[in-house]
XYZ file of C-alpha atoms in Angstrom:
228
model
C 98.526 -35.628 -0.995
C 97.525 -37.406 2.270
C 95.007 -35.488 4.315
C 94.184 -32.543 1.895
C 90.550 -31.410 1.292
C 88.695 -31.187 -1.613
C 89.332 -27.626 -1.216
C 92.952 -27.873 -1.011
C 93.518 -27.422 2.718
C 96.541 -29.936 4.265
C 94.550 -31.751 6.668
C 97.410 -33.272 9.764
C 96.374 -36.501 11.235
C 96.307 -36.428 15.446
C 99.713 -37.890 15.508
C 101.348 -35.375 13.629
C 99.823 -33.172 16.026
C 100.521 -34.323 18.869
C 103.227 -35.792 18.250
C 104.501 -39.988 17.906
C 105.679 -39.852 21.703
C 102.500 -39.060 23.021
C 100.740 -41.229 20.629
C 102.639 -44.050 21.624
C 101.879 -43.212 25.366
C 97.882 -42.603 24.456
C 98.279 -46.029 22.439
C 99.674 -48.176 25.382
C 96.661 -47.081 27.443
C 94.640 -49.760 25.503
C 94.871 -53.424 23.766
C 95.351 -53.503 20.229
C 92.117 -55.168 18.666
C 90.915 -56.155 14.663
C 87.640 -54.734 13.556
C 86.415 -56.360 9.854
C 85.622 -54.449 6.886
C 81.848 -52.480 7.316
C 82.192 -52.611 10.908
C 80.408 -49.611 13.131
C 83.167 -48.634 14.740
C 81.364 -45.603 16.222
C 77.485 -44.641 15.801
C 75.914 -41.163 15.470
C 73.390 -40.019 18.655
C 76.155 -42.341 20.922
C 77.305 -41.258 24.430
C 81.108 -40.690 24.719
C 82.434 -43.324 26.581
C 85.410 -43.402 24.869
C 87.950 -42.893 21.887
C 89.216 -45.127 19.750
C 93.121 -44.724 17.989
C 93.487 -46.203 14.458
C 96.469 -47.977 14.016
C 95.999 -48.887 10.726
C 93.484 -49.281 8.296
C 90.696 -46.702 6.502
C 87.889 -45.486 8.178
C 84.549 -43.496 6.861
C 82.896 -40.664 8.726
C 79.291 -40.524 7.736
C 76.273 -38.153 8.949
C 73.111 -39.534 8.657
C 70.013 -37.421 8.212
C 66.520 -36.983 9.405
C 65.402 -39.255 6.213
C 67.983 -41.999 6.991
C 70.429 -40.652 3.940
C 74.044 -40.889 4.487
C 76.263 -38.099 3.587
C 80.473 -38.832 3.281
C 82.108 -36.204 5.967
C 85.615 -37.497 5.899
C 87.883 -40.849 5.019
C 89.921 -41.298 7.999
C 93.591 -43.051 8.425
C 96.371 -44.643 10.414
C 97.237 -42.023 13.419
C 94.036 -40.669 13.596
C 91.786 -40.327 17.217
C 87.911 -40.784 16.290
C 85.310 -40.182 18.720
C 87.376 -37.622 20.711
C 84.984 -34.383 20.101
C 81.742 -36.092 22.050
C 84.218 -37.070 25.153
C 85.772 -33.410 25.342
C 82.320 -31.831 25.089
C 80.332 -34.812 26.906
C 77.657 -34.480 23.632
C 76.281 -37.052 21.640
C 78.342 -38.517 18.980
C 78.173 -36.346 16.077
C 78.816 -38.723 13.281
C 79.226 -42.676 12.487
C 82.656 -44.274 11.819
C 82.859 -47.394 9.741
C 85.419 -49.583 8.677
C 86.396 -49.256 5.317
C 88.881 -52.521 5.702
C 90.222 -54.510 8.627
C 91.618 -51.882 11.074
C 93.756 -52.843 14.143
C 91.993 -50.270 16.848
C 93.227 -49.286 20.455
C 89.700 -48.282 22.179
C 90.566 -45.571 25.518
C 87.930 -45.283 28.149
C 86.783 -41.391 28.305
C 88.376 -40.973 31.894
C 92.058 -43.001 30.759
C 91.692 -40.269 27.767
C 90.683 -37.069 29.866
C 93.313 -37.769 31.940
C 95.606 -37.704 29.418
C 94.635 -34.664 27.688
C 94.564 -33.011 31.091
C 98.291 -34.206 32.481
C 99.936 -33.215 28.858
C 97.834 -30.254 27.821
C 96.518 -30.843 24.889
C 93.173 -29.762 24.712
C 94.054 -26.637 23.121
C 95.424 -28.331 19.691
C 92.733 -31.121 19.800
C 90.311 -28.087 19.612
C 91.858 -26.646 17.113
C 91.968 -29.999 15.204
C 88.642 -30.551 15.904
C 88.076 -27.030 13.772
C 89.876 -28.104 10.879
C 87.899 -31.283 10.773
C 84.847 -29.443 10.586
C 86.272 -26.861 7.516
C 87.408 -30.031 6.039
C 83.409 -31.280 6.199
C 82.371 -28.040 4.864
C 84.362 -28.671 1.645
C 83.372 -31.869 1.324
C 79.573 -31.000 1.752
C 80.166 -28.179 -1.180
C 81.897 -30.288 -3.245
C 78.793 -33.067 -3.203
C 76.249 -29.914 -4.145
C 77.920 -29.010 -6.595
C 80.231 -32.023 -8.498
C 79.361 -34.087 -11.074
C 78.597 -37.430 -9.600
C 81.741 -38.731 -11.266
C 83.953 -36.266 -9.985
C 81.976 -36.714 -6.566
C 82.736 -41.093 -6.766
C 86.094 -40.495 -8.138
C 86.738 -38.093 -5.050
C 85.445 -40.981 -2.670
C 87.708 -43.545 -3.805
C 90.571 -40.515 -4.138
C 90.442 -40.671 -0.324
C 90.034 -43.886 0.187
C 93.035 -44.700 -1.859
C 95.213 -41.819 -0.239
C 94.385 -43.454 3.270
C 94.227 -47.117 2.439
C 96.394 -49.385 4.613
C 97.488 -51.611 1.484
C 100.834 -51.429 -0.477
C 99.203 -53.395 -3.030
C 98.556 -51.568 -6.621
C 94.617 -52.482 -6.226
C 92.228 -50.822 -3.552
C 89.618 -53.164 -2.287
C 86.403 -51.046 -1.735
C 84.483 -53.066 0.678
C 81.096 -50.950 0.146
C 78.354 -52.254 -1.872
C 77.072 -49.067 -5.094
C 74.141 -48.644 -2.616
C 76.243 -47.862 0.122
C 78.799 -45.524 -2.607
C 75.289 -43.750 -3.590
C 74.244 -42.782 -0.026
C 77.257 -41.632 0.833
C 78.163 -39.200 -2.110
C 74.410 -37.925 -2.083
C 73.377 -39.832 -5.321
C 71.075 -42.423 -6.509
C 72.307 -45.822 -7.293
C 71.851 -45.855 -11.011
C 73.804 -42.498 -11.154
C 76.634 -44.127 -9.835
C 76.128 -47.572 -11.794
C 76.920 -45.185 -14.908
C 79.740 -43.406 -13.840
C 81.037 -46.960 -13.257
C 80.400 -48.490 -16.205
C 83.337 -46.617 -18.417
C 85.791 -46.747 -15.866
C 85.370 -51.069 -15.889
C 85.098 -51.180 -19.430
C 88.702 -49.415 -19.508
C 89.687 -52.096 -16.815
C 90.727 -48.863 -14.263
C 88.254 -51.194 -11.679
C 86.130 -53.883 -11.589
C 83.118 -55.039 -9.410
C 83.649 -58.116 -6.989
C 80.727 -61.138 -6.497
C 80.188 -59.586 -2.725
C 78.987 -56.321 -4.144
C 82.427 -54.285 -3.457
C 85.067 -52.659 -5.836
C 87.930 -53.257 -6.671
C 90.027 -50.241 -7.692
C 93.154 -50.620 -10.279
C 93.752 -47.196 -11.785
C 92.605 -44.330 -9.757
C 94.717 -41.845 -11.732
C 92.891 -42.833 -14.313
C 90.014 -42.071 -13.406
C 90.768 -38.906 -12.110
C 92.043 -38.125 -15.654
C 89.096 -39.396 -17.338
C 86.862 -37.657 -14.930
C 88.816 -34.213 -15.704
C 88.650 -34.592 -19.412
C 84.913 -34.948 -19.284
C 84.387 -31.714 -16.623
């Protein structure tokens, strides 16, 4: 199901919230740009100087630690606002965004965006969205302490599937094993092993620029259930 938690919890992208009119509106504020695959759409300790609206494309949220680890927070999709928490409450950036693919981006100066919020009143349900993004963090964080580490990569690419721009029956996973093992909280030869069955079966395969390439992820899921 798009946008549920690990936990279960229906997550609602901004649009749904606020609605396609007022997206559209929000949207028109700002030219539509491309940003590649791996791109740093966003970076942790930033100022606020504005948000950006994914049109399409996959997005990762990422917090990075006092040791330089990366933790996964959240994959992030079409009709979603990132960035909007450090311009309502003028604080650093809490979290990095990165391209998981090519995304097609609409980036709103903090003022254009204030303005907005203030002329159609919506700071009320961003705030409340704002809390449901961090309960959806919370789950995610539980489910890395205590998930195998293939239920915790086969989770990953669950959401990265869910949220993927393609129509295509294969996800392209533009991030290297390193990158995978950061961001699920595990080392690199943990993950190299919980990849190994799933290519032998064919469900995905490695590419020569370090990425993934995912063919089966309900296969996975199954195999990953049968071994839990």
């Amino acid at each position: 199901m798009r946008g549920a938690t690990p936990g279960g919890t229906v997550y609602q992208p901004h649009i749904t919230v606020i609605g396609e009119q007022l997206w559209s509106q929000l949207r028109d504020l700002a030219p539509r740009r491309s940003r590649p695959a791996r791109s740093v759409l966003l970076r942790q300790g930033d100022p606020g100087t504005h948000v950006i609206l994914l049109d399409s494309g996959s997005t990762l949220v990422t917090l990075t630690g006092q040791s330089g680890e990366r933790t996964l927070l959240a994959v992030r999709g079409a009709g979603e606002l990132l960035g909007e928490l450090a311009v309502l409450d003028s604080q650093p950036r809490s979290a990095s965004v990165i391209a998981a693919e090519t995304c097609v981006v609409h980036i709103v100066p903090a003022t254009d965006f204030l303005a907005f919020v203030d002329k159609y009143d919506l700071l009320a349900p961003l705030l409340r969205h704002a809390i449901a993004r961090v309960r959806e963090a919370e789950s995610v964080r539980l489910e890395l302490a205590t998930a195998s580490v293939p239920a915790r990569l086969a989770s990953a690419l669950t959401r990265l599937a869910d949220l993927s721009s393609t129509t295509a029956r294969e996800l392209s996973v533009r991030l290297t094993q390193t990158e995978l093992s950061q961001m699920i909280g595990a080392s690199r030869n943990a993950v190299g092993t919980a990849l190994r069955p799933w290519r032998e079966h064919g469900w995905l395969d490695t590419t020569p620029g370090g990425g993934l390439v995912v063919r089966d992820i309900a296969a996975i899921r199954r195999h990953v259930r049968a071994e839990t």
